[in-house]
PDB file of C-alpha atoms and ligand atoms in Angstrom:
ATOM      1  CA  MET L   1     184.335 -21.895 178.120  1.00  0.00           C
ATOM      2  CA  THR L   2     183.889 -19.949 181.392  1.00  0.00           C
ATOM      3  CA  SER L   3     183.302 -16.189 181.679  1.00  0.00           C
ATOM      4  CA  SER L   4     186.930 -15.736 182.787  1.00  0.00           C
ATOM      5  CA  ASP L   5     188.153 -17.664 179.729  1.00  0.00           C
ATOM      6  CA  SER L   6     186.256 -15.210 177.542  1.00  0.00           C
ATOM      7  CA  GLY L   7     187.925 -12.266 179.298  1.00  0.00           C
ATOM      8  CA  SER L   8     184.761 -10.760 180.846  1.00  0.00           C
ATOM      9  CA  ALA L   9     184.926 -10.025 184.604  1.00  0.00           C
ATOM     10  CA  PRO L  10     182.964 -12.400 186.871  1.00  0.00           C
ATOM     11  CA  LYS L  11     179.706 -10.902 188.161  1.00  0.00           C
ATOM     12  CA  PRO L  12     180.003  -9.614 191.768  1.00  0.00           C
ATOM     13  CA  PRO L  13     177.771 -11.448 194.241  1.00  0.00           C
ATOM     14  CA  ALA L  14     174.318  -9.870 194.722  1.00  0.00           C
ATOM     15  CA  LYS L  15     174.230  -7.395 197.611  1.00  0.00           C
ATOM     16  CA  ASP L  16     172.505  -8.699 200.763  1.00  0.00           C
ATOM     17  CA  PRO L  17     169.331  -6.539 200.989  1.00  0.00           C
ATOM     18  CA  TRP L  18     169.540  -6.552 204.804  1.00  0.00           C
ATOM     19  CA  ASP L  19     173.101  -5.258 204.812  1.00  0.00           C
ATOM     20  CA  LEU L  20     172.237  -1.645 205.639  1.00  0.00           C
ATOM     21  CA  PRO L  21     174.468   1.347 206.411  1.00  0.00           C
ATOM     22  CA  ASP L  22     175.204   2.739 209.876  1.00  0.00           C
ATOM     23  CA  VAL L  23     172.964   5.806 210.143  1.00  0.00           C
ATOM     24  CA  SER L  24     173.495   6.514 213.835  1.00  0.00           C
ATOM     25  CA  GLY L  25     175.472   9.706 213.139  1.00  0.00           C
ATOM     26  CA  LEU L  26     172.895  11.350 210.861  1.00  0.00           C
ATOM     27  CA  VAL L  27     170.854  14.335 212.031  1.00  0.00           C
ATOM     28  CA  VAL L  28     167.155  13.807 211.305  1.00  0.00           C
ATOM     29  CA  GLY L  29     164.832  16.795 210.883  1.00  0.00           C
ATOM     30  CA  VAL L  30     161.032  16.550 210.945  1.00  0.00           C
ATOM     31  CA  LEU L  31     159.031  19.240 209.144  1.00  0.00           C
ATOM     32  CA  GLY L  32     155.672  19.607 210.871  1.00  0.00           C
ATOM     33  CA  GLY L  33     157.341  17.954 213.851  1.00  0.00           C
ATOM     34  CA  THR L  34     154.869  19.484 216.338  1.00  0.00           C
ATOM     35  CA  GLY L  35     152.045  17.298 214.942  1.00  0.00           C
ATOM     36  CA  ASP L  36     151.056  13.797 216.003  1.00  0.00           C
ATOM     37  CA  GLN L  37     153.051  11.913 213.389  1.00  0.00           C
ATOM     38  CA  GLY L  38     156.105  14.175 213.528  1.00  0.00           C
ATOM     39  CA  ARG L  39     156.240  14.113 217.327  1.00  0.00           C
ATOM     40  CA  GLY L  40     155.829  10.338 217.294  1.00  0.00           C
ATOM     41  CA  LEU L  41     158.668   9.763 214.833  1.00  0.00           C
ATOM     42  CA  ALA L  42     160.894  12.276 216.634  1.00  0.00           C
ATOM     43  CA  TYR L  43     160.206  10.572 219.962  1.00  0.00           C
ATOM     44  CA  ARG L  44     161.032   7.081 218.656  1.00  0.00           C
ATOM     45  CA  LEU L  45     164.156   8.122 216.775  1.00  0.00           C
ATOM     46  CA  GLY L  46     165.363  10.268 219.698  1.00  0.00           C
ATOM     47  CA  ARG L  47     164.753   7.377 222.090  1.00  0.00           C
ATOM     48  CA  ALA L  48     166.828   5.162 219.753  1.00  0.00           C
ATOM     49  CA  GLY L  49     169.747   7.600 220.076  1.00  0.00           C
ATOM     50  CA  GLN L  50     169.333   9.566 216.832  1.00  0.00           C
ATOM     51  CA  LYS L  51     169.939  13.327 216.863  1.00  0.00           C
ATOM     52  CA  VAL L  52     166.541  14.830 215.968  1.00  0.00           C
ATOM     53  CA  ILE L  53     165.404  18.405 215.248  1.00  0.00           C
ATOM     54  CA  ILE L  54     161.681  19.065 214.923  1.00  0.00           C
ATOM     55  CA  GLY L  55     160.517  21.897 212.690  1.00  0.00           C
ATOM     56  CA  SER L  56     157.457  24.117 212.864  1.00  0.00           C
ATOM     57  CA  ARG L  57     156.162  27.251 211.214  1.00  0.00           C
ATOM     58  CA  ALA L  58     156.844  28.838 214.624  1.00  0.00           C
ATOM     59  CA  ALA L  59     160.207  28.205 216.313  1.00  0.00           C
ATOM     60  CA  ASP L  60     158.751  28.626 219.817  1.00  0.00           C
ATOM     61  CA  ARG L  61     156.129  25.916 219.159  1.00  0.00           C
ATOM     62  CA  ALA L  62     158.895  23.574 218.005  1.00  0.00           C
ATOM     63  CA  ALA L  63     161.002  24.349 221.068  1.00  0.00           C
ATOM     64  CA  ALA L  64     158.068  23.648 223.405  1.00  0.00           C
ATOM     65  CA  SER L  65     157.264  20.297 221.715  1.00  0.00           C
ATOM     66  CA  ALA L  66     160.955  19.326 221.678  1.00  0.00           C
ATOM     67  CA  ALA L  67     161.278  20.010 225.398  1.00  0.00           C
ATOM     68  CA  GLU L  68     158.307  17.689 226.073  1.00  0.00           C
ATOM     69  CA  LEU L  69     159.855  14.906 223.956  1.00  0.00           C
ATOM     70  CA  GLY L  70     163.248  14.839 225.730  1.00  0.00           C
ATOM     71  CA  TYR L  71     166.050  12.572 224.409  1.00  0.00           C
ATOM     72  CA  GLY L  72     167.963  15.644 223.210  1.00  0.00           C
ATOM     73  CA  VAL L  73     165.335  16.502 220.573  1.00  0.00           C
ATOM     74  CA  GLU L  74     165.674  20.152 219.526  1.00  0.00           C
ATOM     75  CA  GLY L  75     163.146  22.510 217.958  1.00  0.00           C
ATOM     76  CA  ALA L  76     163.565  25.128 215.216  1.00  0.00           C
ATOM     77  CA  ASP L  77     161.564  26.780 212.494  1.00  0.00           C
ATOM     78  CA  ASN L  78     161.120  24.554 209.444  1.00  0.00           C
ATOM     79  CA  ALA L  79     163.851  26.315 207.430  1.00  0.00           C
ATOM     80  CA  GLU L  80     166.486  25.966 210.161  1.00  0.00           C
ATOM     81  CA  CYS L  81     165.386  22.385 210.786  1.00  0.00           C
ATOM     82  CA  ALA L  82     165.951  21.580 207.091  1.00  0.00           C
ATOM     83  CA  ARG L  83     169.299  23.397 206.968  1.00  0.00           C
ATOM     84  CA  ARG L  84     170.736  21.608 210.028  1.00  0.00           C
ATOM     85  CA  SER L  85     169.578  18.100 209.122  1.00  0.00           C
ATOM     86  CA  ASP L  86     171.064  15.387 206.891  1.00  0.00           C
ATOM     87  CA  VAL L  87     167.746  13.597 206.487  1.00  0.00           C
ATOM     88  CA  VAL L  88     164.423  15.457 206.549  1.00  0.00           C
ATOM     89  CA  ILE L  89     161.059  13.781 207.180  1.00  0.00           C
ATOM     90  CA  VAL L  90     158.051  15.652 205.771  1.00  0.00           C
ATOM     91  CA  ALA L  91     155.151  15.258 208.239  1.00  0.00           C
ATOM     92  CA  VAL L  92     152.804  18.116 207.366  1.00  0.00           C
ATOM     93  CA  PRO L  93     149.147  17.776 206.307  1.00  0.00           C
ATOM     94  CA  TRP L  94     148.543  17.150 202.595  1.00  0.00           C
ATOM     95  CA  ASP L  95     146.947  20.551 202.083  1.00  0.00           C
ATOM     96  CA  GLY L  96     150.130  22.327 203.237  1.00  0.00           C
ATOM     97  CA  HIS L  97     152.540  19.962 201.455  1.00  0.00           C
ATOM     98  CA  ALA L  98     153.218  21.753 198.164  1.00  0.00           C
ATOM     99  CA  THR L  99     153.526  25.222 199.711  1.00  0.00           C
ATOM    100  CA  ILE L 100     155.959  24.250 202.456  1.00  0.00           C
ATOM    101  CA  LEU L 101     158.207  22.202 200.146  1.00  0.00           C
ATOM    102  CA  ALA L 102     158.312  24.883 197.458  1.00  0.00           C
ATOM    103  CA  SER L 103     159.355  27.414 200.123  1.00  0.00           C
ATOM    104  CA  LEU L 104     162.207  25.164 201.393  1.00  0.00           C
ATOM    105  CA  ARG L 105     163.708  24.131 198.053  1.00  0.00           C
ATOM    106  CA  GLU L 106     167.046  25.789 198.807  1.00  0.00           C
ATOM    107  CA  GLU L 107     167.337  24.518 202.379  1.00  0.00           C
ATOM    108  CA  LEU L 108     166.486  20.979 201.236  1.00  0.00           C
ATOM    109  CA  ALA L 109     168.956  20.906 198.321  1.00  0.00           C
ATOM    110  CA  GLY L 110     171.248  17.874 198.608  1.00  0.00           C
ATOM    111  CA  LYS L 111     169.280  16.457 201.557  1.00  0.00           C
ATOM    112  CA  LEU L 112     167.674  13.059 201.760  1.00  0.00           C
ATOM    113  CA  VAL L 113     163.949  13.817 202.073  1.00  0.00           C
ATOM    114  CA  ILE L 114     161.488  11.210 203.420  1.00  0.00           C
ATOM    115  CA  ASP L 115     157.876  11.991 202.600  1.00  0.00           C
ATOM    116  CA  CYS L 116     155.273  10.288 204.811  1.00  0.00           C
ATOM    117  CA  VAL L 117     152.267  12.299 203.666  1.00  0.00           C
ATOM    118  CA  ASN L 118     149.035  10.494 202.826  1.00  0.00           C
ATOM    119  CA  PRO L 119     146.722  12.520 200.559  1.00  0.00           C
ATOM    120  CA  LEU L 120     143.344  11.516 201.970  1.00  0.00           C
ATOM    121  CA  GLY L 121     139.835  12.880 202.021  1.00  0.00           C
ATOM    122  CA  PHE L 122     137.249  12.168 204.704  1.00  0.00           C
ATOM    123  CA  ASP L 123     133.466  12.100 204.425  1.00  0.00           C
ATOM    124  CA  LYS L 124     130.669  10.301 206.210  1.00  0.00           C
ATOM    125  CA  LYS L 125     131.724   6.977 204.641  1.00  0.00           C
ATOM    126  CA  GLY L 126     135.203   7.331 206.139  1.00  0.00           C
ATOM    127  CA  ALA L 127     138.641   7.974 204.639  1.00  0.00           C
ATOM    128  CA  TYR L 128     139.358   7.765 200.924  1.00  0.00           C
ATOM    129  CA  ALA L 129     142.443   8.265 198.770  1.00  0.00           C
ATOM    130  CA  LEU L 130     142.949  11.455 196.795  1.00  0.00           C
ATOM    131  CA  THR L 131     144.952  11.366 193.558  1.00  0.00           C
ATOM    132  CA  PRO L 132     147.430  14.221 193.337  1.00  0.00           C
ATOM    133  CA  GLU L 133     148.130  15.657 189.884  1.00  0.00           C
ATOM    134  CA  GLU L 134     151.733  14.357 190.088  1.00  0.00           C
ATOM    135  CA  GLY L 135     150.526  10.834 190.993  1.00  0.00           C
ATOM    136  CA  SER L 136     151.335  10.891 194.714  1.00  0.00           C
ATOM    137  CA  ALA L 137     152.551  13.170 197.492  1.00  0.00           C
ATOM    138  CA  ALA L 138     156.035  11.693 197.067  1.00  0.00           C
ATOM    139  CA  GLU L 139     156.111  12.476 193.344  1.00  0.00           C
ATOM    140  CA  GLN L 140     154.875  15.981 194.089  1.00  0.00           C
ATOM    141  CA  ALA L 141     157.805  16.338 196.519  1.00  0.00           C
ATOM    142  CA  ALA L 142     160.245  15.058 193.875  1.00  0.00           C
ATOM    143  CA  ALA L 143     158.866  17.528 191.319  1.00  0.00           C
ATOM    144  CA  LEU L 144     159.147  20.453 193.735  1.00  0.00           C
ATOM    145  CA  LEU L 145     162.602  19.461 195.035  1.00  0.00           C
ATOM    146  CA  PRO L 146     164.732  18.618 191.975  1.00  0.00           C
ATOM    147  CA  ASP L 147     167.947  19.120 193.970  1.00  0.00           C
ATOM    148  CA  SER L 148     166.954  16.797 196.834  1.00  0.00           C
ATOM    149  CA  ARG L 149     167.026  12.990 197.118  1.00  0.00           C
ATOM    150  CA  VAL L 150     163.344  12.255 197.632  1.00  0.00           C
ATOM    151  CA  THR L 151     162.124   8.979 199.143  1.00  0.00           C
ATOM    152  CA  ALA L 152     158.859   7.947 200.784  1.00  0.00           C
ATOM    153  CA  ALA L 153     158.260   5.914 203.977  1.00  0.00           C
ATOM    154  CA  PHE L 154     156.523   5.777 207.388  1.00  0.00           C
ATOM    155  CA  HIS L 155     153.003   6.133 205.879  1.00  0.00           C
ATOM    156  CA  HIS L 156     151.477   3.231 207.802  1.00  0.00           C
ATOM    157  CA  LEU L 157     152.847   3.916 211.278  1.00  0.00           C
ATOM    158  CA  SER L 158     150.291   4.801 213.894  1.00  0.00           C
ATOM    159  CA  ALA L 159     151.019   8.119 215.619  1.00  0.00           C
ATOM    160  CA  PRO L 160     149.382   7.016 218.920  1.00  0.00           C
ATOM    161  CA  LEU L 161     151.659   3.945 219.066  1.00  0.00           C
ATOM    162  CA  LEU L 162     154.734   5.986 218.187  1.00  0.00           C
ATOM    163  CA  GLN L 163     153.958   8.461 220.955  1.00  0.00           C
ATOM    164  CA  ASP L 164     153.073   5.974 223.698  1.00  0.00           C
ATOM    165  CA  PRO L 165     156.113   5.625 226.003  1.00  0.00           C
ATOM    166  CA  ALA L 166     154.728   2.352 227.394  1.00  0.00           C
ATOM    167  CA  VAL L 167     155.007   0.711 223.948  1.00  0.00           C
ATOM    168  CA  GLU L 168     158.491  -0.849 223.792  1.00  0.00           C
ATOM    169  CA  GLU L 169     158.236  -2.355 220.295  1.00  0.00           C
ATOM    170  CA  ILE L 170     156.093  -1.600 217.257  1.00  0.00           C
ATOM    171  CA  ALA L 171     155.832  -4.859 215.321  1.00  0.00           C
ATOM    172  CA  THR L 172     155.346  -3.635 211.768  1.00  0.00           C
ATOM    173  CA  ASP L 173     157.057  -3.107 208.439  1.00  0.00           C
ATOM    174  CA  VAL L 174     157.686   0.243 206.815  1.00  0.00           C
ATOM    175  CA  MET L 175     157.422   0.343 203.024  1.00  0.00           C
ATOM    176  CA  VAL L 176     160.337   2.374 201.633  1.00  0.00           C
ATOM    177  CA  LEU L 177     160.216   3.843 198.127  1.00  0.00           C
ATOM    178  CA  GLY L 178     162.767   5.773 196.138  1.00  0.00           C
ATOM    179  CA  GLU L 179     164.874   5.972 193.017  1.00  0.00           C
ATOM    180  CA  VAL L 180     168.382   5.351 194.415  1.00  0.00           C
ATOM    181  CA  ARG L 181     169.324   2.248 196.388  1.00  0.00           C
ATOM    182  CA  ALA L 182     171.868   4.029 198.579  1.00  0.00           C
ATOM    183  CA  ASP L 183     169.098   6.406 199.702  1.00  0.00           C
ATOM    184  CA  THR L 184     166.417   3.780 200.308  1.00  0.00           C
ATOM    185  CA  ASP L 185     169.031   1.748 202.231  1.00  0.00           C
ATOM    186  CA  ILE L 186     169.547   4.729 204.560  1.00  0.00           C
ATOM    187  CA  VAL L 187     165.776   5.060 205.088  1.00  0.00           C
ATOM    188  CA  GLN L 188     165.443   1.302 205.768  1.00  0.00           C
ATOM    189  CA  ALA L 189     168.275   1.573 208.290  1.00  0.00           C
ATOM    190  CA  LEU L 190     166.613   4.538 210.017  1.00  0.00           C
ATOM    191  CA  ALA L 191     163.298   2.678 210.235  1.00  0.00           C
ATOM    192  CA  ALA L 192     165.128  -0.286 211.762  1.00  0.00           C
ATOM    193  CA  ARG L 193     166.399   1.885 214.611  1.00  0.00           C
ATOM    194  CA  ILE L 194     162.874   1.771 216.064  1.00  0.00           C
ATOM    195  CA  PRO L 195     162.478  -1.540 217.948  1.00  0.00           C
ATOM    196  CA  GLY L 196     160.155  -3.978 216.133  1.00  0.00           C
ATOM    197  CA  ILE L 197     160.180  -2.090 212.836  1.00  0.00           C
ATOM    198  CA  ARG L 198     161.711  -3.274 209.564  1.00  0.00           C
ATOM    199  CA  GLY L 199     162.149  -1.075 206.519  1.00  0.00           C
ATOM    200  CA  VAL L 200     161.310  -2.988 203.344  1.00  0.00           C
ATOM    201  CA  PHE L 201     162.139  -1.646 199.881  1.00  0.00           C
ATOM    202  CA  ALA L 202     158.823  -1.375 198.001  1.00  0.00           C
ATOM    203  CA  GLY L 203     159.649   0.200 194.664  1.00  0.00           C
ATOM    204  CA  ARG L 204     160.165   3.477 192.913  1.00  0.00           C
ATOM    205  CA  LEU L 205     158.261   6.684 193.587  1.00  0.00           C
ATOM    206  CA  ARG L 206     155.865   6.028 190.708  1.00  0.00           C
ATOM    207  CA  ASN L 207     154.386   3.338 192.958  1.00  0.00           C
ATOM    208  CA  ALA L 208     154.005   5.599 196.000  1.00  0.00           C
ATOM    209  CA  HIS L 209     150.321   6.296 195.313  1.00  0.00           C
ATOM    210  CA  GLN L 210     149.227   2.778 196.316  1.00  0.00           C
ATOM    211  CA  VAL L 211     151.268   2.923 199.527  1.00  0.00           C
ATOM    212  CA  GLU L 212     149.885   6.358 200.468  1.00  0.00           C
ATOM    213  CA  SER L 213     146.332   5.269 199.553  1.00  0.00           C
ATOM    214  CA  LEU L 214     146.452   2.083 201.599  1.00  0.00           C
ATOM    215  CA  VAL L 215     146.220   4.232 204.709  1.00  0.00           C
ATOM    216  CA  ALA L 216     142.539   4.789 203.891  1.00  0.00           C
ATOM    217  CA  ASN L 217     142.099   1.001 204.240  1.00  0.00           C
ATOM    218  CA  LEU L 218     144.069   0.908 207.483  1.00  0.00           C
ATOM    219  CA  ILE L 219     141.874   3.672 208.912  1.00  0.00           C
ATOM    220  CA  SER L 220     138.829   1.488 208.119  1.00  0.00           C
ATOM    221  CA  VAL L 221     140.526  -1.452 209.862  1.00  0.00           C
ATOM    222  CA  ASN L 222     141.296   0.706 212.903  1.00  0.00           C
ATOM    223  CA  ARG L 223     137.721   1.938 213.159  1.00  0.00           C
ATOM    224  CA  ARG L 224     136.153  -1.527 212.897  1.00  0.00           C
ATOM    225  CA  TYR L 225     138.581  -3.320 215.220  1.00  0.00           C
ATOM    226  CA  LYS L 226     139.504  -0.407 217.519  1.00  0.00           C
ATOM    227  CA  ALA L 227     143.152  -1.028 216.629  1.00  0.00           C
ATOM    228  CA  HIS L 228     146.344   0.702 215.546  1.00  0.00           C
ATOM    229  CA  ALA L 229     146.935  -1.590 212.578  1.00  0.00           C
ATOM    230  CA  GLY L 230     150.291  -1.935 210.841  1.00  0.00           C
ATOM    231  CA  LEU L 231     151.555  -4.095 207.984  1.00  0.00           C
ATOM    232  CA  ARG L 232     153.848  -7.089 207.665  1.00  0.00           C
ATOM    233  CA  VAL L 233     155.291  -8.128 204.304  1.00  0.00           C
ATOM    234  CA  THR L 234     155.679 -11.906 204.440  1.00  0.00           C
ATOM    235  CA  ASP L 235     158.405 -14.145 202.996  1.00  0.00           C
ATOM    236  CA  VAL L 236     161.118 -11.480 203.120  1.00  0.00           C
TER     237      VAL L 236
HETATM  238  N1  NAP Y   1     148.693  10.847 212.298  1.00  0.00           N
HETATM  239  C1  NAP Y   1     149.078   9.657 211.824  1.00  0.00           C
HETATM  240  O1  NAP Y   1     148.822   8.591 212.435  1.00  0.00           O
HETATM  241  C2  NAP Y   1     149.850   9.572 210.529  1.00  0.00           C
HETATM  242  C3  NAP Y   1     150.420   8.349 210.158  1.00  0.00           C
HETATM  243  C4  NAP Y   1     151.183   8.287 208.983  1.00  0.00           C
HETATM  244  C5  NAP Y   1     151.333   9.403 208.182  1.00  0.00           C
HETATM  245  N2  NAP Y   1     150.753  10.585 208.562  1.00  0.00           N
HETATM  246  C6  NAP Y   1     150.925  11.745 207.672  1.00  0.00           C
HETATM  247  O2  NAP Y   1     151.757  12.657 208.371  1.00  0.00           O
HETATM  248  C7  NAP Y   1     151.355  13.987 208.087  1.00  0.00           C
HETATM  249  C8  NAP Y   1     151.146  14.720 209.407  1.00  0.00           C
HETATM  250  O3  NAP Y   1     150.084  14.109 210.120  1.00  0.00           O
HETATM  251  P1  NAP Y   1     149.646  14.659 211.547  1.00  0.00           P
HETATM  252  O4  NAP Y   1     148.537  13.821 212.007  1.00  0.00           O
HETATM  253  O5  NAP Y   1     150.868  14.806 212.408  1.00  0.00           O
HETATM  254  O6  NAP Y   1     149.115  16.115 211.117  1.00  0.00           O
HETATM  255  P2  NAP Y   1     148.881  17.434 211.943  1.00  0.00           P
HETATM  256  O7  NAP Y   1     149.100  17.177 213.393  1.00  0.00           O
HETATM  257  O8  NAP Y   1     147.559  17.989 211.517  1.00  0.00           O
HETATM  258  O9  NAP Y   1     149.979  18.422 211.354  1.00  0.00           O
HETATM  259  C9  NAP Y   1     151.357  18.284 211.594  1.00  0.00           C
HETATM  260  C10 NAP Y   1     151.989  19.657 211.751  1.00  0.00           C
HETATM  261  O10 NAP Y   1     152.066  20.305 210.488  1.00  0.00           O
HETATM  262  C11 NAP Y   1     152.042  21.707 210.672  1.00  0.00           C
HETATM  263  N3  NAP Y   1     151.091  22.282 209.719  1.00  0.00           N
HETATM  264  C12 NAP Y   1     149.734  22.297 209.799  1.00  0.00           C
HETATM  265  N4  NAP Y   1     149.195  22.876 208.707  1.00  0.00           N
HETATM  266  C13 NAP Y   1     150.256  23.229 207.924  1.00  0.00           C
HETATM  267  C14 NAP Y   1     150.367  23.892 206.680  1.00  0.00           C
HETATM  268  N5  NAP Y   1     149.283  24.275 205.999  1.00  0.00           N
HETATM  269  N6  NAP Y   1     151.605  24.107 206.177  1.00  0.00           N
HETATM  270  C15 NAP Y   1     152.710  23.700 206.867  1.00  0.00           C
HETATM  271  N7  NAP Y   1     152.665  23.093 208.053  1.00  0.00           N
HETATM  272  C16 NAP Y   1     151.448  22.853 208.567  1.00  0.00           C
HETATM  273  C17 NAP Y   1     151.633  21.974 212.114  1.00  0.00           C
HETATM  274  O11 NAP Y   1     152.781  22.415 212.804  1.00  0.00           O
HETATM  275  P3  NAP Y   1     153.074  23.977 213.110  1.00  0.00           P
HETATM  276  O12 NAP Y   1     151.732  24.640 213.305  1.00  0.00           O
HETATM  277  O13 NAP Y   1     153.853  23.885 214.376  1.00  0.00           O
HETATM  278  O14 NAP Y   1     153.834  24.475 211.945  1.00  0.00           O
HETATM  279  C18 NAP Y   1     151.213  20.622 212.636  1.00  0.00           C
HETATM  280  O15 NAP Y   1     151.543  20.429 213.995  1.00  0.00           O
HETATM  281  C19 NAP Y   1     150.068  13.912 207.261  1.00  0.00           C
HETATM  282  O16 NAP Y   1     150.344  14.222 205.919  1.00  0.00           O
HETATM  283  C20 NAP Y   1     149.617  12.469 207.409  1.00  0.00           C
HETATM  284  O17 NAP Y   1     149.018  11.995 206.215  1.00  0.00           O
HETATM  285  C21 NAP Y   1     150.032  10.699 209.716  1.00  0.00           C
END
């Protein structure tokens, strides 16, 4: 007896994991977009044709950085940046993370938030991972933003590579974490707009701590080999 004989509907074919949505029309905001990582991501996404707004605690600082970046990137204070964007990347230092997100809860309601914050400490032995009370920066974001769609990605991208206009392609993978496939698909698709980069789904937010922490290892690699190391996930 086949499944149709028994009356149950045949199972739909599994979705192709590389079949990602068209995200070219989405406005991307970057909180802390005047910093190295935020400017780098804004530059790459702007250069790929994405509409980008960088945020700052001071609108004039954002406007000045945006003007330097070109590609139609705009600047605004963090609240306006969040309000005007469909997708908002959080690129502030770990020690400002909780305060800024708590203050933008309303502006970020309904938005797809991408946290790229690595909670790290530094001492004379180098970088080491901190363990936030919530488990990870991404889980802290999810706890503070119950009305937002929180994901995590872009932790392992080197800001100097992102910002270097002579670099045409950045050959690396971006680990994408989140609770809802439609959201992580959007983040993977955004990552893929940057030449050389693939977004790879890497689990739910409860596994963000390892991904954030791995940056301490990459910093050690960079120091030893004078590199801007990235990651490749093999066999996918
Ligand atoms: N640098 C990298 O290679 C890299 C790579 C991957 C991930 N990340 C992560 O990305 C985040 C940003 O890194 P970054 O190197 O760009 O840092 P950063 O330059 O030190 O800071 C980014 C921006 O955040 C704003 N900011 C500073 N302190 C703040 C506070 N207490 N509250 C709110 N905003 C504050 C500043 O902008 P305004 O003064 O204009 O507001 C600053 O320009 C970090 O969490 C880092 O772990 C960095």
